[in-house]
Short mmCIF file of C-alpha atoms and ligand atoms in Angstrom, two decimals:
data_model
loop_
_atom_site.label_atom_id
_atom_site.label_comp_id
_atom_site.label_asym_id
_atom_site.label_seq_id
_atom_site.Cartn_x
_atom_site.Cartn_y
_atom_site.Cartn_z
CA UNK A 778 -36.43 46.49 29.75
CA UNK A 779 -34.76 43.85 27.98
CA UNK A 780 -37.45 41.68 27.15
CA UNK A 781 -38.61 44.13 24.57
CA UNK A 782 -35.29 43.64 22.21
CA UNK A 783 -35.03 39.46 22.91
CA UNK A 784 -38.95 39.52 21.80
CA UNK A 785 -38.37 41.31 18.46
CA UNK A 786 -35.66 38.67 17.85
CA UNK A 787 -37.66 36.31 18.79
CA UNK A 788 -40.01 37.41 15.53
CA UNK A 789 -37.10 38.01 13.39
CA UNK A 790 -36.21 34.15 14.11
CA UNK A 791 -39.40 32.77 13.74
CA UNK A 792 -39.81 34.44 10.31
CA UNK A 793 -36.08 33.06 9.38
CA UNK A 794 -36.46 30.03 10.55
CA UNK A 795 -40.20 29.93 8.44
CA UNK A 796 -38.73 30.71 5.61
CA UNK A 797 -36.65 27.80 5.86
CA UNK A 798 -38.77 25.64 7.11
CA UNK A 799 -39.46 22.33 4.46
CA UNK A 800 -42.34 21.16 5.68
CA UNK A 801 -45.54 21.18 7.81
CA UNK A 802 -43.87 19.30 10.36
CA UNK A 803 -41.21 21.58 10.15
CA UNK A 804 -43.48 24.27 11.30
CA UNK A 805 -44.95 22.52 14.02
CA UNK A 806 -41.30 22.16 15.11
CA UNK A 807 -40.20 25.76 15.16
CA UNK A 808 -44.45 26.46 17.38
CA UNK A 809 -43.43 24.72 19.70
CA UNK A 810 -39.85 25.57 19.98
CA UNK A 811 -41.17 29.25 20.40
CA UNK A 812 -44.84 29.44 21.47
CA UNK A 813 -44.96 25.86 23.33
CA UNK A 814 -44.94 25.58 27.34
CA UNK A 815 -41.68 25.08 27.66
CA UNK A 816 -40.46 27.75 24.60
CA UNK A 817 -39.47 30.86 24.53
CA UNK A 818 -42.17 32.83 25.03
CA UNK A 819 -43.31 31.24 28.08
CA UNK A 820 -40.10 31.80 29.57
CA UNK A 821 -40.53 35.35 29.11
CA UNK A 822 -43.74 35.01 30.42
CA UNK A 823 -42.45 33.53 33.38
CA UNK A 824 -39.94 36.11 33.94
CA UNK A 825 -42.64 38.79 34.35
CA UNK A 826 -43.08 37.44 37.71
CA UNK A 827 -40.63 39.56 38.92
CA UNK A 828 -41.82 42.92 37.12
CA UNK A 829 -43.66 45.69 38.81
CA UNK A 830 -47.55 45.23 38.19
CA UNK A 831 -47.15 48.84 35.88
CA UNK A 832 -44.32 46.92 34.12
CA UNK A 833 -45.62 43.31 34.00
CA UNK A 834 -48.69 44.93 32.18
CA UNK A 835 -47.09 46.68 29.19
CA UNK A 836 -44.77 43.45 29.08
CA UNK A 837 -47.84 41.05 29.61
CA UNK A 838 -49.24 42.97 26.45
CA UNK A 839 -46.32 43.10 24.41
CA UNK A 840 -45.86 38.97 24.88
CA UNK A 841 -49.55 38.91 23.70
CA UNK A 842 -48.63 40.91 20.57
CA UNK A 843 -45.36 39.20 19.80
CA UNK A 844 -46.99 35.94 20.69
CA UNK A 845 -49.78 36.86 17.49
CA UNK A 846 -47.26 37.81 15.08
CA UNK A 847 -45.23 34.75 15.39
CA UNK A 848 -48.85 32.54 15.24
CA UNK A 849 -49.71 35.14 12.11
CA UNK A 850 -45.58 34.15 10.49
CA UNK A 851 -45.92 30.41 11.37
CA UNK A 852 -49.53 30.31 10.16
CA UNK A 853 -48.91 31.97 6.70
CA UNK A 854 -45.76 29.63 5.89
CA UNK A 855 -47.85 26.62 7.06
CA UNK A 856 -50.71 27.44 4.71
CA UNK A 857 -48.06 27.97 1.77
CA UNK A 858 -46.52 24.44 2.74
CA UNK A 859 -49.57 22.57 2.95
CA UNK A 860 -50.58 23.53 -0.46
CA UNK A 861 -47.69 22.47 -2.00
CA UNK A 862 -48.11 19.25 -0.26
CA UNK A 863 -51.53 18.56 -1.11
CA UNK A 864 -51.01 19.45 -4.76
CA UNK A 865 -48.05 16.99 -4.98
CA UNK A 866 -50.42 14.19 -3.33
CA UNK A 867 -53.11 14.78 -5.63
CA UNK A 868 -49.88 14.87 -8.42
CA UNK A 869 -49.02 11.08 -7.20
CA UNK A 870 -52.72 9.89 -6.52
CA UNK A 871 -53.65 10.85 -9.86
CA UNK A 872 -54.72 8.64 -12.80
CA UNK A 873 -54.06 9.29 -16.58
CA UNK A 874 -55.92 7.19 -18.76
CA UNK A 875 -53.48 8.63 -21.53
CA UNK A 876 -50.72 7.22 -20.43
CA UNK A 877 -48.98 4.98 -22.56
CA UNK A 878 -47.87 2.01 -20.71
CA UNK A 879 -44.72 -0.62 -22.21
CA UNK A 880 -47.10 -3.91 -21.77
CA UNK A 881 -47.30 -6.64 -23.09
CA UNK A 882 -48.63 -7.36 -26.92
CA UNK A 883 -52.24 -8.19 -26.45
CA UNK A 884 -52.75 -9.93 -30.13
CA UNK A 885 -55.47 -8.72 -32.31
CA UNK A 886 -58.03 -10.09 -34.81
CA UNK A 887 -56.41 -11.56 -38.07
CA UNK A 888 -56.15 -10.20 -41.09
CA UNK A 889 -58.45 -12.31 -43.09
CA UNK A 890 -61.08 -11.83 -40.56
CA UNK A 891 -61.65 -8.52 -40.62
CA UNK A 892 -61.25 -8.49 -44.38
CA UNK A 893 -64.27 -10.96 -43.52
CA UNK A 894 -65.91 -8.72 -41.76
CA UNK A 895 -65.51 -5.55 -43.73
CA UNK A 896 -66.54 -7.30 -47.03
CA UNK A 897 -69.45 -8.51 -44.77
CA UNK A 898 -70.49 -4.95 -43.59
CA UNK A 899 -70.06 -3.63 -47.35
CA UNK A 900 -72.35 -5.81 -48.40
CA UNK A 901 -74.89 -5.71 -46.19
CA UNK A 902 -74.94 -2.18 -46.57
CA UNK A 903 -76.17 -3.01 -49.26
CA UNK A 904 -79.17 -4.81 -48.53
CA UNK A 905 -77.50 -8.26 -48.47
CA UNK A 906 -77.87 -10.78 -45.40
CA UNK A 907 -74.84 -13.38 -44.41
CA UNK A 908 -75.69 -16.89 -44.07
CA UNK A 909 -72.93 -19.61 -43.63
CA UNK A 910 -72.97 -23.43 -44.93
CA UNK A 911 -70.05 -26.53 -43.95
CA UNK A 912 -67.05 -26.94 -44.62
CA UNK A 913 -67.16 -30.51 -45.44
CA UNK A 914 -69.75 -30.94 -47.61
CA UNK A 915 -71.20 -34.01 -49.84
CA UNK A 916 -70.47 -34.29 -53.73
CA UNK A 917 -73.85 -33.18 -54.56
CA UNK A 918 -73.48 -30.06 -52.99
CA UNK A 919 -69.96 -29.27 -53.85
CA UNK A 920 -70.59 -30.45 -57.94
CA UNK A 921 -73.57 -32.19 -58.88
CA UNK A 922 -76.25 -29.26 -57.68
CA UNK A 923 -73.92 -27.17 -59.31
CA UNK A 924 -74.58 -28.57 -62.43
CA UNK A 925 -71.75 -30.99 -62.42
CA UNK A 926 -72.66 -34.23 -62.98
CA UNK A 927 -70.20 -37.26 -61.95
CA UNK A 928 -67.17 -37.24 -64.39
CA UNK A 929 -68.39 -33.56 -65.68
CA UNK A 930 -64.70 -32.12 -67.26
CA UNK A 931 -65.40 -29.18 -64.99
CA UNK A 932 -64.84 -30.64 -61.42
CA UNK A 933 -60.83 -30.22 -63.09
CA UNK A 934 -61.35 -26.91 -62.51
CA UNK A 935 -61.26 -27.59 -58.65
CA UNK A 936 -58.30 -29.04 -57.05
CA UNK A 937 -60.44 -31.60 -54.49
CA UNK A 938 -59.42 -33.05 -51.62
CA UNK A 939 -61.49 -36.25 -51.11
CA UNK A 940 -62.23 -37.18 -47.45
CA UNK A 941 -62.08 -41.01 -46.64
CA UNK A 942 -65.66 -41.35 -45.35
CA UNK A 943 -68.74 -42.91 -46.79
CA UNK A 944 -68.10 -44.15 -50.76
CA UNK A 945 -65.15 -43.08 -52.24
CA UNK A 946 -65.30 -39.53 -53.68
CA UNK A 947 -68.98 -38.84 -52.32
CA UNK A 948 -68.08 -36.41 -49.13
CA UNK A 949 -65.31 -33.32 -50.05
CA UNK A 950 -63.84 -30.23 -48.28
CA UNK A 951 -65.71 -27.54 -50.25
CA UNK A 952 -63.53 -26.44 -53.10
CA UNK A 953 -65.92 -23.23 -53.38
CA UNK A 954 -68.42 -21.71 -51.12
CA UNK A 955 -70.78 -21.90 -53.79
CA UNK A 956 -72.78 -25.36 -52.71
CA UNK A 957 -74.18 -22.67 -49.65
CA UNK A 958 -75.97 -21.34 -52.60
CA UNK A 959 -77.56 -24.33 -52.94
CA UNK A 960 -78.48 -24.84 -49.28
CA UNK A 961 -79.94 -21.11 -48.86
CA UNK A 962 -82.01 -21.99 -51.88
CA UNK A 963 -83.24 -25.17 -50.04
CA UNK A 964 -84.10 -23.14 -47.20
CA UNK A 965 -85.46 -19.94 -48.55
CA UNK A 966 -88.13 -18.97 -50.45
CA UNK A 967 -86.96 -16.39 -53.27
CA UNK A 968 -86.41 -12.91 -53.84
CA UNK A 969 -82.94 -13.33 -51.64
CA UNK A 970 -80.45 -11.54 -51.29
CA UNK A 971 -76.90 -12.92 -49.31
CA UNK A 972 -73.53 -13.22 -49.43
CA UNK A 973 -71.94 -16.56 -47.90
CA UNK A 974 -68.21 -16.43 -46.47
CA UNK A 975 -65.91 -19.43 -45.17
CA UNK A 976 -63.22 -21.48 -45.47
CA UNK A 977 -62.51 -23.53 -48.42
CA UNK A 978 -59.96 -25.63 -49.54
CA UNK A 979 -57.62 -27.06 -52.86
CA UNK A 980 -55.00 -29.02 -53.53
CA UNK A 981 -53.25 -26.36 -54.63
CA UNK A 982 -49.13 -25.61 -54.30
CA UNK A 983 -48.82 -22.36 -52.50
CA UNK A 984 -47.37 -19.11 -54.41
CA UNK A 985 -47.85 -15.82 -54.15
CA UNK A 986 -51.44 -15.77 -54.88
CA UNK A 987 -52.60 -19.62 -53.64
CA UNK A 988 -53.08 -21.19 -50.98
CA UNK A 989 -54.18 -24.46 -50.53
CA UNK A 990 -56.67 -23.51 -47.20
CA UNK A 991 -58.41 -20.07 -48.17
CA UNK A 992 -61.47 -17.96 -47.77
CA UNK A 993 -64.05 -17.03 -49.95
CA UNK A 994 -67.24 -14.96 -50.01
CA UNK A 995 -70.14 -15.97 -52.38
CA UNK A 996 -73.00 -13.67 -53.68
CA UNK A 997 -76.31 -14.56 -54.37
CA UNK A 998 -79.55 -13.20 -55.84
CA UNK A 999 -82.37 -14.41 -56.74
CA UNK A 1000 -85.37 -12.21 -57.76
CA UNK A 1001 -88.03 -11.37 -61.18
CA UNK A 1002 -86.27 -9.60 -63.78
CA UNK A 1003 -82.47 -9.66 -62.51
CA UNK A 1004 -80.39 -9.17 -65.46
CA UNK A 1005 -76.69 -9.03 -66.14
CA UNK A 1006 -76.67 -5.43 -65.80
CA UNK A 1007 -77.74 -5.87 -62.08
CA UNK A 1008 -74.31 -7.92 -61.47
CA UNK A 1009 -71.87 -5.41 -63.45
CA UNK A 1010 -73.30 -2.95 -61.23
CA UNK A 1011 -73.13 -4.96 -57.80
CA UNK A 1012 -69.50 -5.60 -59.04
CA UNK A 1013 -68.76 -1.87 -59.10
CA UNK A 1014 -70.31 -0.84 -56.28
CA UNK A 1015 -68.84 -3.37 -54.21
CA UNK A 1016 -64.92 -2.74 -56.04
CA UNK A 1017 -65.32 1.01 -55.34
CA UNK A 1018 -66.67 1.05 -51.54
CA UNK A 1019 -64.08 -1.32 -50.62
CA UNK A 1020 -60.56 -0.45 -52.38
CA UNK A 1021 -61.73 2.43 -53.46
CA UNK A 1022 -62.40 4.98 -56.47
CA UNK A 1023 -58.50 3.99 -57.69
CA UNK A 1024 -59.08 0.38 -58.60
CA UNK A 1025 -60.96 -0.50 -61.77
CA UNK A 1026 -62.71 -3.97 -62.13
CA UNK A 1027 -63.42 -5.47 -65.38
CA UNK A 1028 -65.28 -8.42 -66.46
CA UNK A 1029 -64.37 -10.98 -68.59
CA UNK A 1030 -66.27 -13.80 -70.58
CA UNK A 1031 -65.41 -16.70 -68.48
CA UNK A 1032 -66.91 -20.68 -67.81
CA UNK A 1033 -68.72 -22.04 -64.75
CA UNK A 1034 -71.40 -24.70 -65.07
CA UNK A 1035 -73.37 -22.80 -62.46
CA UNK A 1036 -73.59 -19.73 -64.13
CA UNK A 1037 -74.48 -18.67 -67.75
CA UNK A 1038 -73.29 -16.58 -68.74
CA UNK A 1039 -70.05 -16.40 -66.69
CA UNK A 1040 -67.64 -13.76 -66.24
CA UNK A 1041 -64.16 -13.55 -64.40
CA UNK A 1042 -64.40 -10.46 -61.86
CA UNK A 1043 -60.46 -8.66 -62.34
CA UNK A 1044 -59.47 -5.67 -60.25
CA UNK A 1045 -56.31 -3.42 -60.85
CA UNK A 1046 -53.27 -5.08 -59.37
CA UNK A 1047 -52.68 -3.13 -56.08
CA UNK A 1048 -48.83 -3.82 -55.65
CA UNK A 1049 -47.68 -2.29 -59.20
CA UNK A 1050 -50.63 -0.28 -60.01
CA UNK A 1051 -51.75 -2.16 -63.66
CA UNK A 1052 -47.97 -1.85 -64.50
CA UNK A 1053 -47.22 -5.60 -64.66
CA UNK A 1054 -44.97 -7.55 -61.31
CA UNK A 1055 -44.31 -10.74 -59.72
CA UNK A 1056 -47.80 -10.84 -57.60
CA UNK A 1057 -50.08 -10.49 -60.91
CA UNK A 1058 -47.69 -12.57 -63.52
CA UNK A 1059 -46.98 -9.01 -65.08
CA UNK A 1060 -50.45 -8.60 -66.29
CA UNK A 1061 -51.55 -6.03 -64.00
CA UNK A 1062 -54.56 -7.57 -63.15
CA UNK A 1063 -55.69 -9.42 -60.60
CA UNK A 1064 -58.30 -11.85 -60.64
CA UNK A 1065 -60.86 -11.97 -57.52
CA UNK A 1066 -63.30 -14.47 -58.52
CA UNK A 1067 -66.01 -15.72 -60.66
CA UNK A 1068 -69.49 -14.64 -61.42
CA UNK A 1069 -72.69 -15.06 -63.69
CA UNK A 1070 -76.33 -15.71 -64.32
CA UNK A 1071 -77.23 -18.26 -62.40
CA UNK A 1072 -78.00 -21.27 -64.41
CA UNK A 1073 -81.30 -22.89 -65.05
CA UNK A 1074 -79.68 -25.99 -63.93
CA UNK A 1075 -79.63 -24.78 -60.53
CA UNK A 1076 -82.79 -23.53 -60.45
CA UNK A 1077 -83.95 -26.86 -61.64
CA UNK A 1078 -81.68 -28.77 -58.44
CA UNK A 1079 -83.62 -27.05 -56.12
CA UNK A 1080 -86.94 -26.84 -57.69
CA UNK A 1081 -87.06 -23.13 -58.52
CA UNK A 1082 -89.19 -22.31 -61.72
CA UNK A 1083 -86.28 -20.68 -63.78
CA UNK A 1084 -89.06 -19.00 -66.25
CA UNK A 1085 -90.44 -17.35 -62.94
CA UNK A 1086 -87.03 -16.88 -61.41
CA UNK A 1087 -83.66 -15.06 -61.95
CA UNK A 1088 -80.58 -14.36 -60.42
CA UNK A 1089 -76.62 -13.58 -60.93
CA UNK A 1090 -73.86 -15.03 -58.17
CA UNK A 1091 -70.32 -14.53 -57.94
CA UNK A 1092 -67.56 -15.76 -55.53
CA UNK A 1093 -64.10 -13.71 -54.65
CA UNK A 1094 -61.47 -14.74 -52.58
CA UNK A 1095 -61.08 -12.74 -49.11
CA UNK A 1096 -57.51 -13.51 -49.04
CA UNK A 1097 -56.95 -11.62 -52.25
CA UNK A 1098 -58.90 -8.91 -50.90
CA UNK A 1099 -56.99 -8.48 -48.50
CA UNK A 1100 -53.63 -9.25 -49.90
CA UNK A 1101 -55.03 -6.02 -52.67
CA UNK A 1102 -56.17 -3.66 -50.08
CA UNK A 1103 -52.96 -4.18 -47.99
CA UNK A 1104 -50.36 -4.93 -50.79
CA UNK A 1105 -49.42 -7.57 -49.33
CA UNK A 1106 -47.08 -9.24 -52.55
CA UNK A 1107 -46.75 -12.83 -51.05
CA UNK A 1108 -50.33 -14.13 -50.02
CA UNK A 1109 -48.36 -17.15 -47.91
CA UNK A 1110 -47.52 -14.18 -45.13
CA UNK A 1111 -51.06 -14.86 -44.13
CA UNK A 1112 -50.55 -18.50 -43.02
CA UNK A 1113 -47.19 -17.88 -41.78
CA UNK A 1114 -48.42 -15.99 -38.80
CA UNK A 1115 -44.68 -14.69 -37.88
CA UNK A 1116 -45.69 -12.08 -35.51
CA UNK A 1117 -43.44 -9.13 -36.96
CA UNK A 1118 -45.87 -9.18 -40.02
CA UNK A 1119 -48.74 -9.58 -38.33
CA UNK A 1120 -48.42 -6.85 -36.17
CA UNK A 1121 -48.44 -4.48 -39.21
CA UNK A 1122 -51.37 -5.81 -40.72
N1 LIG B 390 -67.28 -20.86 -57.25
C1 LIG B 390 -66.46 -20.25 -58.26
C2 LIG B 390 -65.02 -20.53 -57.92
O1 LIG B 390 -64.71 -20.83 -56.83
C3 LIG B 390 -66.67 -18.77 -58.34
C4 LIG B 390 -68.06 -18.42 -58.79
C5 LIG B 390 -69.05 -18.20 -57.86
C6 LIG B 390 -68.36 -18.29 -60.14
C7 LIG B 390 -70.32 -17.84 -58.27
C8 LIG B 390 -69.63 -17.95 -60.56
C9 LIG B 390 -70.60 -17.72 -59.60
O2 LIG B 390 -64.17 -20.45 -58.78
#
């Protein structure tokens, strides 16, 4: 009979026609083109009809047969295909959290802050707590608790800008953050232990190491039996945990009514490595502050017995700090706030 030959090419097509097959769909396409009611196989099926029952039997069986092997074709290209299509969906639904996108700058904490904050963090590492005072603070505070009388010679060592308020020359933007000294001492019963950031302020004209609005961070202790020896090595401990075992410090005899005595605090210029440039006035060194004893004057302001009592304080500049650890030559980038250098800081 014939039907025998047109059903093995019926198999031979359905595996071509598989093979090319793109797609699920595709699949479903070529089932029902051969296997559905009105396909191929079921008009074969019909034709047996007309077949002797001995004859419409061993076709009947052989439909059944080829009828299976195309299912067993179809079904092993459709399983194949719908792989492929679930790995591509899972390929598109997918989520990488590594991408890197092109957005948009988000901005980021400045500079000077987190040279706050890591100064703050070295510190109290080392035992110290942080305690803030104003910005705008009275002449006492600023001078006369610090052992600067009216008139005192030394208040020309700070660059003030008088506020109009009150009588003239009584209320200040803090030249120093050294009147929070004061304030913690008002507050707190001795032994303490702080360091006091902020803003301050002089009328200063901006190069590459001033400027007129800046930040500073003041140290203060105040326990029995604190000698100088206790500051040097504060000093050092504090220069090598933040710049690191590179930079040097040195002290050097130096003048502050609040302290006795006083020493300037000098670190290795950062930008020419002690070898002399623009940023240090070719001295390779840098100065980052003041320090000292504190004075029995101060003691005295605030009623502190200064025979039971003592203590050493200093005060850096933050911007410097940062302008060292960064080499930044020309501190005025930091007010600037163009963007581009930002960015890199
Ligand atoms: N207040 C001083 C200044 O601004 C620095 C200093 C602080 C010096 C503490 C001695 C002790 O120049």
């Amino acid at each position: 009979m014939t039907a025998g030959g047109d059903l093995a090419a019926l198999v031979t097509r359905a595996v071509q026609e598989a093979d090319a097959a793109g797609s699920v769909d595709a699949v479903r396409q070529i089932e029902t083109d051969l296997l559905g009611k009105r396909g191929e196989l079921a008009r074969a099926q019909r034709s047996l009809g007309s077949l002797e029952p001995e004859a419409r039997r061993s076709a009947g069986q052989e439909i059944q047969l080829t009828r299976a092997r195309i299912e067993e074709v179809l079904e092993r290209r459709r399983s194949v295909l719908a792989g492929a299509e679930r790995a591509e969906r899972l390929a598109g639904e997918r989520l990488d959290l590594t991408e890197i996108l092109d957005v948009q700058y988000r901005g980021r904490v400045h500079i000077v802050q987190r040279t706050r904050d890591e100064l703050e963090d070295v510190f109290v590492g080392m035992g110290f707590f942080v305690a803030e005072g104003p910005e705008i603070e009275t002449d006492w505070y600023n001078f006369e608790a610090l052992n600067m009388p009216i008139a005192h010679p030394a208040r020309g060592m700070w660059d003030t800008f008088y506020l109009e308020l009150g009588d003239p020359e009584t209320v200040v933007l803090r030249t120093h953050t050294s009147p929070v000294q004061i304030r913690l001492l008002q507050q707190q019963e001795p032994p303490l232990y702080a360091v006091m950031p902020g803003r301050c302020y002089r009328h200063d004209t901006p190069d590459a190491r001033h400027t007129p609005i800046f930040h500073q961070i003041e140290g203060l202790v105040v326990d029995r039996g604190i000698s100088f020896a206790d500051l040097a090595g504060t000093i050092e401990t504090f220069t090598t945990a933040y710049f690191g075992p590179d930079i040097h410090a040195r002290l050097r005899p130096a003048y502050f009514p609040f302290t006795e005595p006083s020493a300037e605090y000098e670190i290795t210029c950062t930008i020419c490595k002690g070898a002399g440039c623009r940023t240090c006035s070719q001295t390779g060194w840098v100065e980052l502050g003041g320090a000292g004893m504190v004075d029995p004057a101060v003691f005295a302001a605030v009623g502190l017995d200064a025979e039971e009592w003592s203590g050493f304080a200093f005060g850096f500049g933050i911007d410097r700090c940062a302008q060292m650890r960064h080499e930044i030559p020309d501190m005025r980038v930091l007010i600037e706030n163009d963007v581009r250098v930002l960015r890199q800081l």
